[in-house]
XYZ file of N, CA and C in Angstrom:
741
model
N 1.983 56.169 54.444
C 1.905 57.607 54.670
C 0.863 58.195 53.733
N -0.049 59.016 54.255
C -1.061 59.604 53.393
C -0.650 61.011 53.012
N -1.269 61.540 51.989
C -0.966 62.881 51.497
C -2.069 63.825 51.943
N -1.711 64.916 52.596
C -2.721 65.858 53.056
C -3.351 66.559 51.872
N -4.595 67.007 52.033
C -5.358 67.541 50.912
C -5.181 69.039 50.735
N -4.586 69.713 51.700
C -4.423 71.153 51.561
C -3.177 71.586 52.315
N -2.720 72.796 51.993
C -1.551 73.337 52.673
C -1.819 73.494 54.165
N -3.021 73.928 54.507
C -3.377 74.107 55.920
C -3.312 72.775 56.662
N -3.862 71.734 56.047
C -3.816 70.420 56.688
C -2.376 69.944 56.831
N -1.553 70.224 55.831
C -0.153 69.809 55.871
C 0.584 70.510 57.014
N 0.338 71.806 57.189
C 0.983 72.550 58.275
C 0.532 72.016 59.627
N -0.767 71.727 59.753
C -1.291 71.172 61.005
C -0.634 69.835 61.317
N -0.515 68.990 60.304
C 0.099 67.691 60.518
C 1.573 67.847 60.870
N 2.245 68.778 60.211
C 3.661 69.011 60.471
C 3.889 69.396 61.938
N 3.032 70.279 62.461
C 3.156 70.687 63.865
C 2.919 69.504 64.801
N 1.922 68.696 64.460
C 1.618 67.538 65.306
C 2.771 66.544 65.312
N 3.376 66.339 64.157
C 4.486 65.398 64.076
C 5.704 65.909 64.830
N 5.905 67.212 64.827
C 7.027 67.769 65.578
C 6.883 67.494 67.068
N 5.651 67.476 67.545
C 5.401 67.217 68.961
C 5.524 65.728 69.284
N 5.435 64.897 68.259
C 5.520 63.452 68.451
C 6.876 62.993 67.946
N 7.774 62.659 68.848
C 9.147 62.340 68.475
C 9.306 60.868 68.100
N 8.324 60.320 67.412
C 8.416 58.912 67.011
C 9.284 58.786 65.772
N 9.715 57.550 65.505
C 10.561 57.304 64.343
C 9.806 57.611 63.058
N 8.488 57.353 63.046
C 7.699 57.628 61.849
C 7.614 59.127 61.600
N 7.581 59.916 62.676
C 7.578 61.360 62.519
C 8.855 61.824 61.837
N 9.964 61.236 62.242
C 11.231 61.659 61.663
C 11.303 61.317 60.179
N 10.767 60.167 59.793
C 10.742 59.826 58.369
C 9.993 60.905 57.594
N 8.833 61.263 58.114
C 7.999 62.225 57.385
C 8.639 63.603 57.363
N 9.130 64.041 58.501
C 9.658 65.394 58.595
C 10.905 65.586 57.743
N 11.550 64.503 57.369
C 12.764 64.612 56.579
C 12.567 64.162 55.139
N 11.328 64.134 54.693
C 11.081 63.627 53.347
C 11.701 64.507 52.272
N 12.048 65.763 52.602
C 12.635 66.658 51.613
C 14.157 66.534 51.554
N 14.749 65.773 52.468
C 16.193 65.549 52.434
C 16.492 64.563 51.303
N 17.255 65.002 50.310
C 17.489 64.136 49.155
C 18.955 64.047 48.757
N 19.855 64.387 49.674
C 21.272 64.342 49.329
C 21.843 62.932 49.428
N 21.212 62.081 50.227
C 21.621 60.680 50.321
C 20.468 59.812 49.823
N 20.769 58.915 48.893
C 19.750 58.042 48.315
C 20.096 56.591 48.613
N 19.080 55.830 49.014
C 19.254 54.411 49.318
C 18.467 53.574 48.309
N 19.092 52.514 47.807
C 18.428 51.606 46.865
C 18.808 50.165 47.198
N 17.801 49.293 47.201
C 18.074 47.867 47.347
C 18.623 47.314 46.035
N 19.528 46.355 46.159
C 19.986 45.598 44.997
C 19.779 44.119 45.291
N 18.796 43.524 44.620
C 18.461 42.118 44.810
C 18.538 41.406 43.471
N 19.021 40.167 43.486
C 19.076 39.356 42.274
C 17.804 38.525 42.200
N 17.098 38.644 41.077
C 15.850 37.902 40.903
C 16.120 36.471 40.458
N 15.094 35.647 40.590
C 15.093 34.288 40.054
C 16.217 33.427 40.629
N 16.326 33.406 41.934
C 17.284 32.544 42.608
C 16.617 31.211 42.911
N 17.292 30.121 42.574
C 16.789 28.786 42.876
C 17.364 28.346 44.211
N 16.541 27.692 45.024
C 16.992 27.220 46.325
C 18.266 26.397 46.147
N 19.238 26.631 47.025
C 20.531 25.972 46.911
C 21.618 26.907 46.440
N 21.231 27.961 45.719
C 22.209 28.918 45.220
C 22.540 29.964 46.283
N 23.729 30.531 46.172
C 24.085 31.669 47.010
C 23.379 32.915 46.475
N 23.087 33.847 47.352
C 22.550 35.120 46.862
C 23.056 36.280 47.708
N 23.067 37.438 47.074
C 23.604 38.658 47.675
C 22.475 39.647 47.894
N 22.500 40.281 49.044
C 21.564 41.354 49.365
C 22.393 42.602 49.650
N 22.058 43.691 48.993
C 22.865 44.897 49.155
C 21.997 46.141 49.169
N 22.484 47.152 49.866
C 21.899 48.489 49.821
C 22.938 49.419 49.210
N 22.545 50.069 48.157
C 23.420 51.028 47.470
C 23.156 52.416 48.043
N 24.209 53.079 48.489
C 24.095 54.403 49.098
C 24.791 55.409 48.186
N 24.037 56.375 47.699
C 24.579 57.363 46.768
C 24.520 58.750 47.392
N 25.653 59.436 47.377
C 25.729 60.809 47.879
C 25.499 61.761 46.706
N 24.353 62.439 46.719
C 24.011 63.380 45.648
C 24.242 64.828 46.077
N 24.854 64.988 47.254
C 25.054 66.325 47.790
C 26.413 66.907 47.448
N 26.797 67.929 48.213
C 28.041 68.647 47.947
C 29.021 68.539 49.110
N 28.785 67.591 50.008
C 29.729 67.334 51.086
C 29.662 65.855 51.452
N 30.667 65.393 52.182
C 30.705 63.998 52.606
C 29.706 63.774 53.733
N 29.162 62.557 53.784
C 28.243 62.185 54.855
C 28.660 60.844 55.451
N 28.404 60.707 56.743
C 28.573 59.419 57.412
C 27.203 58.811 57.628
N 27.069 57.559 57.239
C 25.779 56.882 57.285
C 25.898 55.618 58.128
N 24.944 55.410 59.024
C 24.859 54.182 59.810
C 23.717 53.331 59.266
N 24.007 52.061 59.014
C 23.041 51.186 58.353
C 22.881 49.880 59.121
N 21.632 49.470 59.289
C 21.306 48.127 59.777
C 20.577 47.411 58.642
N 21.154 46.328 58.175
C 20.559 45.530 57.097
C 20.258 44.145 57.646
N 19.027 43.705 57.495
C 18.659 42.402 58.042
C 17.794 41.617 57.062
N 17.863 40.302 57.216
C 17.068 39.378 56.414
C 16.269 38.511 57.376
N 14.941 38.503 57.212
C 14.049 37.708 58.051
C 13.217 36.778 57.178
N 12.809 35.666 57.754
C 11.866 34.806 57.052
C 10.482 35.446 57.085
N 9.627 35.016 56.160
C 8.232 35.457 56.121
C 7.356 34.221 56.220
N 6.420 34.213 57.185
C 5.581 33.030 57.368
C 4.379 33.061 56.424
N 3.530 32.053 56.541
C 2.414 31.902 55.602
C 1.386 33.021 55.724
N 1.394 33.752 56.830
C 0.456 34.865 57.001
C 1.004 36.167 56.424
N 2.273 36.144 55.987
C 2.896 37.350 55.468
C 3.668 38.137 56.505
N 3.714 37.639 57.737
C 4.439 38.324 58.803
C 5.874 37.809 58.887
N 6.767 38.686 59.375
C 8.149 38.280 59.558
C 8.245 37.188 60.610
N 9.119 36.215 60.340
C 9.309 35.105 61.266
C 10.634 35.231 61.995
N 11.579 34.352 61.677
C 12.857 34.331 62.380
C 13.917 35.134 61.626
N 14.903 35.592 62.381
C 16.015 36.345 61.811
C 16.998 35.386 61.146
N 17.367 35.684 59.899
C 18.364 34.881 59.189
C 19.747 35.496 59.362
N 19.856 36.797 59.132
C 21.129 37.483 59.334
C 20.883 38.970 59.560
N 21.837 39.602 60.207
C 21.738 41.034 60.489
C 23.144 41.609 60.527
N 23.351 42.716 59.825
C 24.647 43.376 59.867
C 24.448 44.859 60.157
N 25.408 45.435 60.866
C 25.402 46.867 61.170
C 26.736 47.446 60.720
N 26.681 48.489 59.908
C 27.902 49.104 59.400
C 27.768 50.617 59.382
N 28.925 51.260 59.448
C 28.988 52.713 59.308
C 29.863 53.027 58.101
N 29.347 53.843 57.205
C 30.059 54.158 55.972
C 30.202 55.670 55.816
N 31.378 56.100 55.366
C 31.573 57.485 54.948
C 31.357 57.528 53.443
N 30.354 58.288 53.021
C 30.014 58.365 51.599
C 30.514 59.706 51.063
N 31.525 59.647 50.221
C 32.121 60.858 49.679
C 31.190 61.520 48.669
N 31.410 62.809 48.455
C 30.564 63.530 47.501
C 31.216 63.662 46.133
N 32.497 63.303 46.023
C 33.201 63.443 44.751
C 32.608 62.524 43.687
N 32.347 63.029 42.497
C 31.843 62.173 41.413
C 32.799 61.013 41.152
N 32.251 59.826 41.006
C 33.077 58.639 40.809
C 33.429 57.936 42.099
N 33.280 58.624 43.232
C 33.571 58.020 44.538
C 32.408 58.191 45.502
N 31.232 58.500 44.960
C 30.105 58.885 45.813
C 29.110 57.755 46.039
N 29.536 56.513 45.839
C 28.653 55.367 46.052
C 29.321 54.369 46.993
N 28.569 53.913 47.988
C 29.025 52.872 48.904
C 27.957 51.787 48.977
N 28.374 50.603 49.431
C 27.451 49.483 49.566
C 27.538 48.891 50.966
N 26.384 48.510 51.488
C 26.314 47.634 52.662
C 25.670 46.356 52.158
N 26.352 45.233 52.340
C 25.870 44.019 51.706
C 26.187 42.787 52.539
N 25.463 41.733 52.234
C 25.711 40.435 52.844
C 25.440 39.366 51.806
N 26.189 38.274 51.876
C 26.005 37.146 50.966
C 25.588 35.933 51.788
N 24.573 35.231 51.312
C 24.046 34.075 52.026
C 24.229 32.817 51.192
N 24.682 31.753 51.841
C 24.759 30.444 51.202
C 23.553 29.617 51.635
N 23.379 28.477 50.992
C 22.261 27.605 51.365
C 22.338 27.216 52.836
N 23.543 27.047 53.357
C 23.686 26.625 54.751
C 23.298 27.742 55.718
N 23.214 28.978 55.217
C 22.723 30.089 56.038
C 21.197 30.111 56.094
N 20.561 29.804 54.957
C 19.105 29.978 54.880
C 18.320 28.694 54.657
N 19.015 27.573 54.463
C 18.350 26.339 54.054
C 17.261 25.851 54.985
N 17.449 26.031 56.278
C 16.432 25.559 57.231
C 15.157 26.385 57.180
N 15.195 27.510 56.478
C 14.047 28.419 56.468
C 13.269 28.407 55.157
N 13.603 27.504 54.233
C 12.949 27.537 52.922
C 12.086 26.309 52.665
N 11.706 25.612 53.685
C 10.936 24.391 53.481
C 9.468 24.661 53.195
N 9.000 25.872 53.513
C 7.578 26.141 53.292
C 7.370 27.304 52.327
N 7.552 28.537 52.807
C 7.166 29.692 52.003
C 8.239 30.172 51.030
N 9.515 29.969 51.364
C 10.623 30.403 50.507
C 10.679 31.915 50.318
N 10.071 32.673 51.220
C 10.038 34.130 51.088
C 10.817 34.756 52.238
N 11.610 35.768 51.904
C 12.377 36.491 52.906
C 12.040 37.978 52.822
N 12.127 38.648 53.951
C 11.936 40.092 54.004
C 13.292 40.743 54.211
N 13.659 41.628 53.298
C 14.902 42.382 53.397
C 14.558 43.779 53.897
N 15.173 44.201 54.988
C 14.861 45.530 55.520
C 16.144 46.299 55.818
N 16.043 47.599 55.672
C 17.179 48.484 55.919
C 16.717 49.668 56.757
N 17.394 49.890 57.861
C 17.183 51.075 58.691
C 18.493 51.849 58.702
N 18.448 53.098 58.278
C 19.675 53.883 58.159
C 19.463 55.281 58.705
N 20.546 55.867 59.165
C 20.513 57.256 59.619
C 21.747 57.972 59.092
N 21.584 59.245 58.818
C 22.687 60.078 58.348
C 23.186 60.887 59.536
N 24.443 60.670 59.907
C 25.032 61.308 61.086
C 25.030 62.831 60.923
N 24.768 63.510 62.031
C 24.719 64.972 62.095
C 23.538 65.566 61.336
N 22.553 64.731 61.035
C 21.267 65.212 60.531
C 20.207 64.457 61.325
N 18.951 64.860 61.177
C 17.888 64.102 61.836
C 17.166 63.217 60.817
N 17.869 62.923 59.704
C 17.259 62.101 58.656
C 17.430 60.620 58.961
N 16.347 59.894 58.851
C 16.374 58.440 58.969
C 15.599 57.838 57.806
N 16.069 56.682 57.393
C 15.459 55.994 56.249
C 15.088 54.576 56.654
N 13.922 54.136 56.214
C 13.548 52.736 56.369
C 12.955 52.236 55.060
N 13.451 51.099 54.613
C 12.915 50.480 53.406
C 12.900 48.975 53.568
N 11.980 48.324 52.886
C 11.924 46.868 52.948
C 11.377 46.315 51.641
N 11.710 45.054 51.393
C 11.234 44.398 50.184
C 11.215 42.901 50.448
N 10.349 42.199 49.728
C 10.294 40.744 49.839
C 11.109 40.112 48.723
N 11.682 38.971 49.035
C 12.582 38.281 48.122
C 12.241 36.801 48.161
N 12.016 36.220 46.996
C 11.606 34.811 46.934
C 12.719 33.939 46.354
N 12.940 32.814 47.000
C 13.837 31.782 46.487
C 12.949 30.660 45.960
N 13.014 30.392 44.672
C 12.058 29.452 44.088
C 12.607 28.032 44.032
N 11.690 27.084 43.928
C 12.050 25.684 43.754
C 12.387 25.427 42.281
N 13.181 24.401 41.993
C 13.446 24.055 40.592
C 12.210 23.436 39.952
N 12.253 23.250 38.654
C 11.128 22.667 37.926
C 11.431 21.228 37.521
N 10.391 20.424 37.449
C 10.485 19.102 36.839
C 10.231 19.271 35.345
N 11.095 18.705 34.530
C 11.013 18.853 33.075
C 10.490 17.559 32.454
N 9.513 17.700 31.566
C 8.937 16.561 30.839
C 9.527 16.476 29.431
N 9.612 15.259 28.921
C 9.971 15.032 27.524
C 9.151 13.860 26.988
N 8.432 14.090 25.899
C 7.673 13.013 25.251
C 8.489 12.453 24.090
N 8.608 11.134 24.032
C 9.379 10.478 22.983
C 8.515 10.060 21.801
N 7.203 10.063 21.987
C 6.274 9.688 20.921
C 5.202 10.761 20.780
N 4.636 10.842 19.575
C 3.536 11.761 19.360
C 2.269 11.175 19.975
N 1.572 11.921 20.830
C 0.384 11.360 21.488
C -0.765 11.133 20.514
N -1.394 9.968 20.650
C -2.565 9.621 19.842
C -3.491 8.777 20.700
N -4.778 8.860 20.443
C -5.751 8.167 21.272
C -5.528 6.655 21.216
N -5.541 6.041 22.388
C -5.403 4.589 22.577
C -4.042 4.052 22.151
N -3.037 4.931 22.023
C -1.689 4.477 21.705
C -0.744 4.829 22.856
N 0.112 3.894 23.185
C 1.047 4.096 24.293
C 2.092 5.148 23.919
N 2.328 6.044 24.857
C 3.295 7.122 24.656
C 4.415 6.977 25.682
N 5.648 7.007 25.198
C 6.802 6.974 26.100
C 7.203 8.410 26.463
N 7.547 8.589 27.720
C 7.937 9.921 28.191
C 8.931 9.791 29.339
N 9.590 10.884 29.661
C 10.501 10.923 30.806
C 10.274 12.215 31.582
N 10.591 12.150 32.850
C 10.668 13.362 33.663
C 12.070 13.437 34.238
N 12.566 14.653 34.371
C 13.889 14.809 34.968
C 13.925 16.051 35.850
N 14.866 16.006 36.762
C 14.944 17.047 37.783
C 16.384 17.097 38.273
N 16.913 18.292 38.433
C 18.276 18.480 38.932
C 18.223 18.896 40.391
N 18.935 18.158 41.227
C 19.031 18.522 42.640
C 19.834 19.810 42.750
N 19.226 20.911 43.185
C 19.934 22.188 43.230
C 20.741 22.391 44.514
N 20.588 21.491 45.465
C 21.211 21.694 46.774
C 22.661 21.216 46.789
N 23.474 21.788 47.670
C 24.867 21.349 47.807
C 24.996 20.134 48.725
N 23.931 19.370 48.846
C 23.932 18.157 49.655
C 22.984 17.142 49.025
N 23.132 15.886 49.417
C 22.315 14.816 48.839
C 20.889 14.855 49.374
N 19.962 14.441 48.523
C 18.567 14.291 48.922
C 18.327 12.825 49.263
N 17.627 12.592 50.347
C 17.366 11.220 50.783
C 15.880 10.895 50.660
N 15.619 9.624 50.375
C 14.238 9.129 50.247
C 13.460 9.903 49.185
N 14.089 10.114 48.043
C 13.427 10.835 46.966
C 12.325 10.021 46.304
N 11.237 10.698 45.965
C 10.100 10.044 45.301
C 9.507 10.979 44.258
N 9.109 10.395 43.120
C 8.331 11.101 42.116
C 6.898 10.595 42.142
N 5.952 11.512 41.952
C 4.543 11.154 41.795
C 4.055 11.779 40.491
N 3.438 10.951 39.634
C 2.949 11.421 38.338
C 1.460 11.126 38.248
N 0.676 12.126 37.857
C -0.777 11.963 37.779
C -1.313 12.695 36.560
N -2.447 12.227 36.053
C -3.083 12.884 34.920
C -4.237 12.067 34.391
N -5.026 12.680 33.520
C -6.214 12.007 32.995
C -5.866 10.820 32.102
N -4.637 10.775 31.569
C -4.231 9.650 30.723
C -3.647 8.496 31.526
N -3.600 8.652 32.826
C -3.067 7.601 33.697
C -4.194 7.016 34.531
N -4.283 5.693 34.625
C -5.361 5.080 35.406
C -5.243 5.349 36.900
N -4.021 5.618 37.362
C -3.796 5.928 38.771
C -2.510 6.734 38.895
N -2.299 7.313 40.053
C -1.067 8.059 40.297
C 0.115 7.103 40.341
N 1.153 7.427 39.568
C 2.359 6.608 39.550
C 3.331 7.097 40.612
N 3.968 6.171 41.288
C 4.969 6.517 42.296
C 6.283 5.834 41.948
N 7.361 6.623 41.927
C 8.688 6.094 41.642
C 9.617 6.473 42.794
N 10.168 5.485 43.457
C 11.132 5.731 44.522
C 12.530 5.771 43.913
N 13.205 6.884 44.098
C 14.543 7.042 43.513
C 15.629 7.082 44.576
N 15.250 7.069 45.851
C 16.229 7.007 46.934
C 17.091 8.245 47.033
N 18.405 8.055 47.016
C 19.353 9.149 47.197
C 19.647 9.842 45.873
N 19.612 11.163 45.903
C 19.983 11.973 44.740
C 21.157 12.852 45.161
N 22.309 12.646 44.560
C 23.517 13.364 44.964
C 23.406 14.863 44.675
N 24.238 15.638 45.361
C 24.234 17.094 45.201
C 24.492 17.492 43.758
N 23.669 18.408 43.248
C 23.814 18.997 41.910
C 23.658 17.979 40.778
N 23.150 16.796 41.060
C 22.997 15.764 40.041
C 21.580 15.772 39.464
N 21.477 15.356 38.196
C 20.185 15.258 37.519
C 19.732 13.811 37.492
N 18.484 13.589 37.808
C 17.917 12.253 37.778
C 16.717 12.254 36.845
N 16.571 11.193 36.060
C 15.437 11.087 35.142
C 14.732 9.759 35.357
N 13.429 9.759 35.104
C 12.597 8.571 35.283
C 11.727 8.405 34.039
N 11.767 7.222 33.387
C 10.886 6.980 32.245
C 9.519 6.481 32.711
N 8.488 6.809 31.954
C 7.158 6.273 32.238
C 6.364 6.222 30.942
N 5.221 5.561 30.974
C 4.363 5.427 29.797
C 2.927 5.783 30.159
N 2.191 6.262 29.170
C 0.771 6.537 29.378
C 0.040 6.340 28.053
N -1.264 6.149 28.133
C -2.085 5.916 26.947
C -3.274 6.866 26.961
N -3.289 7.869 26.085
C -4.434 8.796 26.044
C -5.734 8.062 25.723
N -6.789 8.438 26.430
C -8.089 7.776 26.253
C -9.114 8.664 25.564
N -8.783 9.912 25.308
C -9.720 10.803 24.617
C -8.927 11.898 23.909
N -9.582 12.584 23.002
C -8.922 13.656 22.259
C -9.071 14.989 22.994
N -8.271 15.952 22.556
C -8.326 17.278 23.163
C -7.092 17.575 23.993
N -7.132 18.729 24.689
C -5.999 19.136 25.524
C -5.962 18.325 26.806
N -4.782 17.847 27.165
C -4.622 17.049 28.374
C -3.415 17.545 29.159
N -3.395 17.200 30.433
C -2.326 17.650 31.332
C -1.846 16.478 32.169
N -0.544 16.352 32.290
C 0.071 15.406 33.217
C 0.948 16.219 34.165
N 0.842 15.958 35.443
C 1.627 16.691 36.439
C 2.549 15.739 37.186
N 3.622 16.287 37.712
C 4.583 15.491 38.476
C 5.019 16.265 39.705
N 5.336 15.532 40.744
C 5.833 16.135 41.981
C 6.989 15.294 42.494
N 7.992 15.989 43.030
C 9.123 15.311 43.664
C 9.173 15.730 45.117
N 9.469 14.774 45.977
C 9.608 15.086 47.397
C 10.740 14.270 47.995
N 11.356 14.793 49.027
C 12.427 14.108 49.752
C 12.487 14.693 51.154
N 13.397 14.179 51.967
C 13.520 14.710 53.326
C 14.069 16.134 53.321
N 14.945 16.425 52.374
C 15.616 17.735 52.363
C 14.929 18.768 51.472
N 14.134 18.314 50.514
C 13.509 19.237 49.563
C 12.139 18.697 49.197
N 11.114 19.516 49.418
C 9.736 19.081 49.178
C 9.062 19.959 48.125
N 7.960 19.415 47.605
C 7.039 20.182 46.746
C 7.709 20.776 45.509
N 8.565 19.998 44.889
C 9.081 20.366 43.570
C 8.098 19.820 42.542
N 7.635 20.631 41.619
C 6.613 20.134 40.699
C 6.839 20.622 39.275
N 6.032 20.090 38.387
C 6.072 20.461 36.984
C 4.872 19.853 36.289
N 4.586 20.311 35.086
C 3.443 19.751 34.369
C 3.694 19.814 32.868
N 2.937 18.980 32.147
C 3.028 18.909 30.699
C 1.635 19.031 30.107
N 1.459 19.984 29.207
C 0.208 20.126 28.459
C 0.432 19.641 27.033
N -0.531 18.894 26.497
C -0.389 18.394 25.133
C -1.768 18.160 24.529
N -1.795 18.092 23.214
C -3.029 17.830 22.480
C -3.001 16.423 21.898
N -4.138 15.766 21.922
C -4.289 14.426 21.333
C -5.229 14.559 20.132
């Protein structure tokens, strides 16, 4: 929505919007209605496999009760940034009282991995949208936000102090965050201190279990160096991590 540059332009636009009964017109024409406030409540930093809650908080700031109709939906977001498939959708009607202490209502949904798991293999991004209307007014609200479910990290541990031309012992570990087993698990480790990419087949990784793999490397030059690792399986791909160190 753009802001008009003068009162005259604003009045002209207002008249035009009144003649256009589109949903966007109604949003604009009711921008001064402030007795009902809508706010998203999202939990940040969710790791794939965990449950998460999506909620819209509805606050009555007016002096009378209002009835509100809400549609709350969660959609996947594809690599282009556009909405993909529908994950869940709920429709509810709430009476929001005006009395202090009782003037807040929630429309919410909770998702488990089994609700969204098939949709997190690539982008891990969801679009949360809310369309609401206040009964007996012409006010409508639309809001949306993106929500990311992140992959876990691979953690490195060095058992020896790195020195040029000396073998260094290290381990990588990773916790399966999913409520199901991972099959055909593999680690790949690469870096300038390794003559080639190392591959470790770990097979099945049980639900919520941590697996660690030892490896060795020999630094060949001084300065800052990086070793990276990636884990992949049939159920969970592109889990990665890296280690920076000085020689």
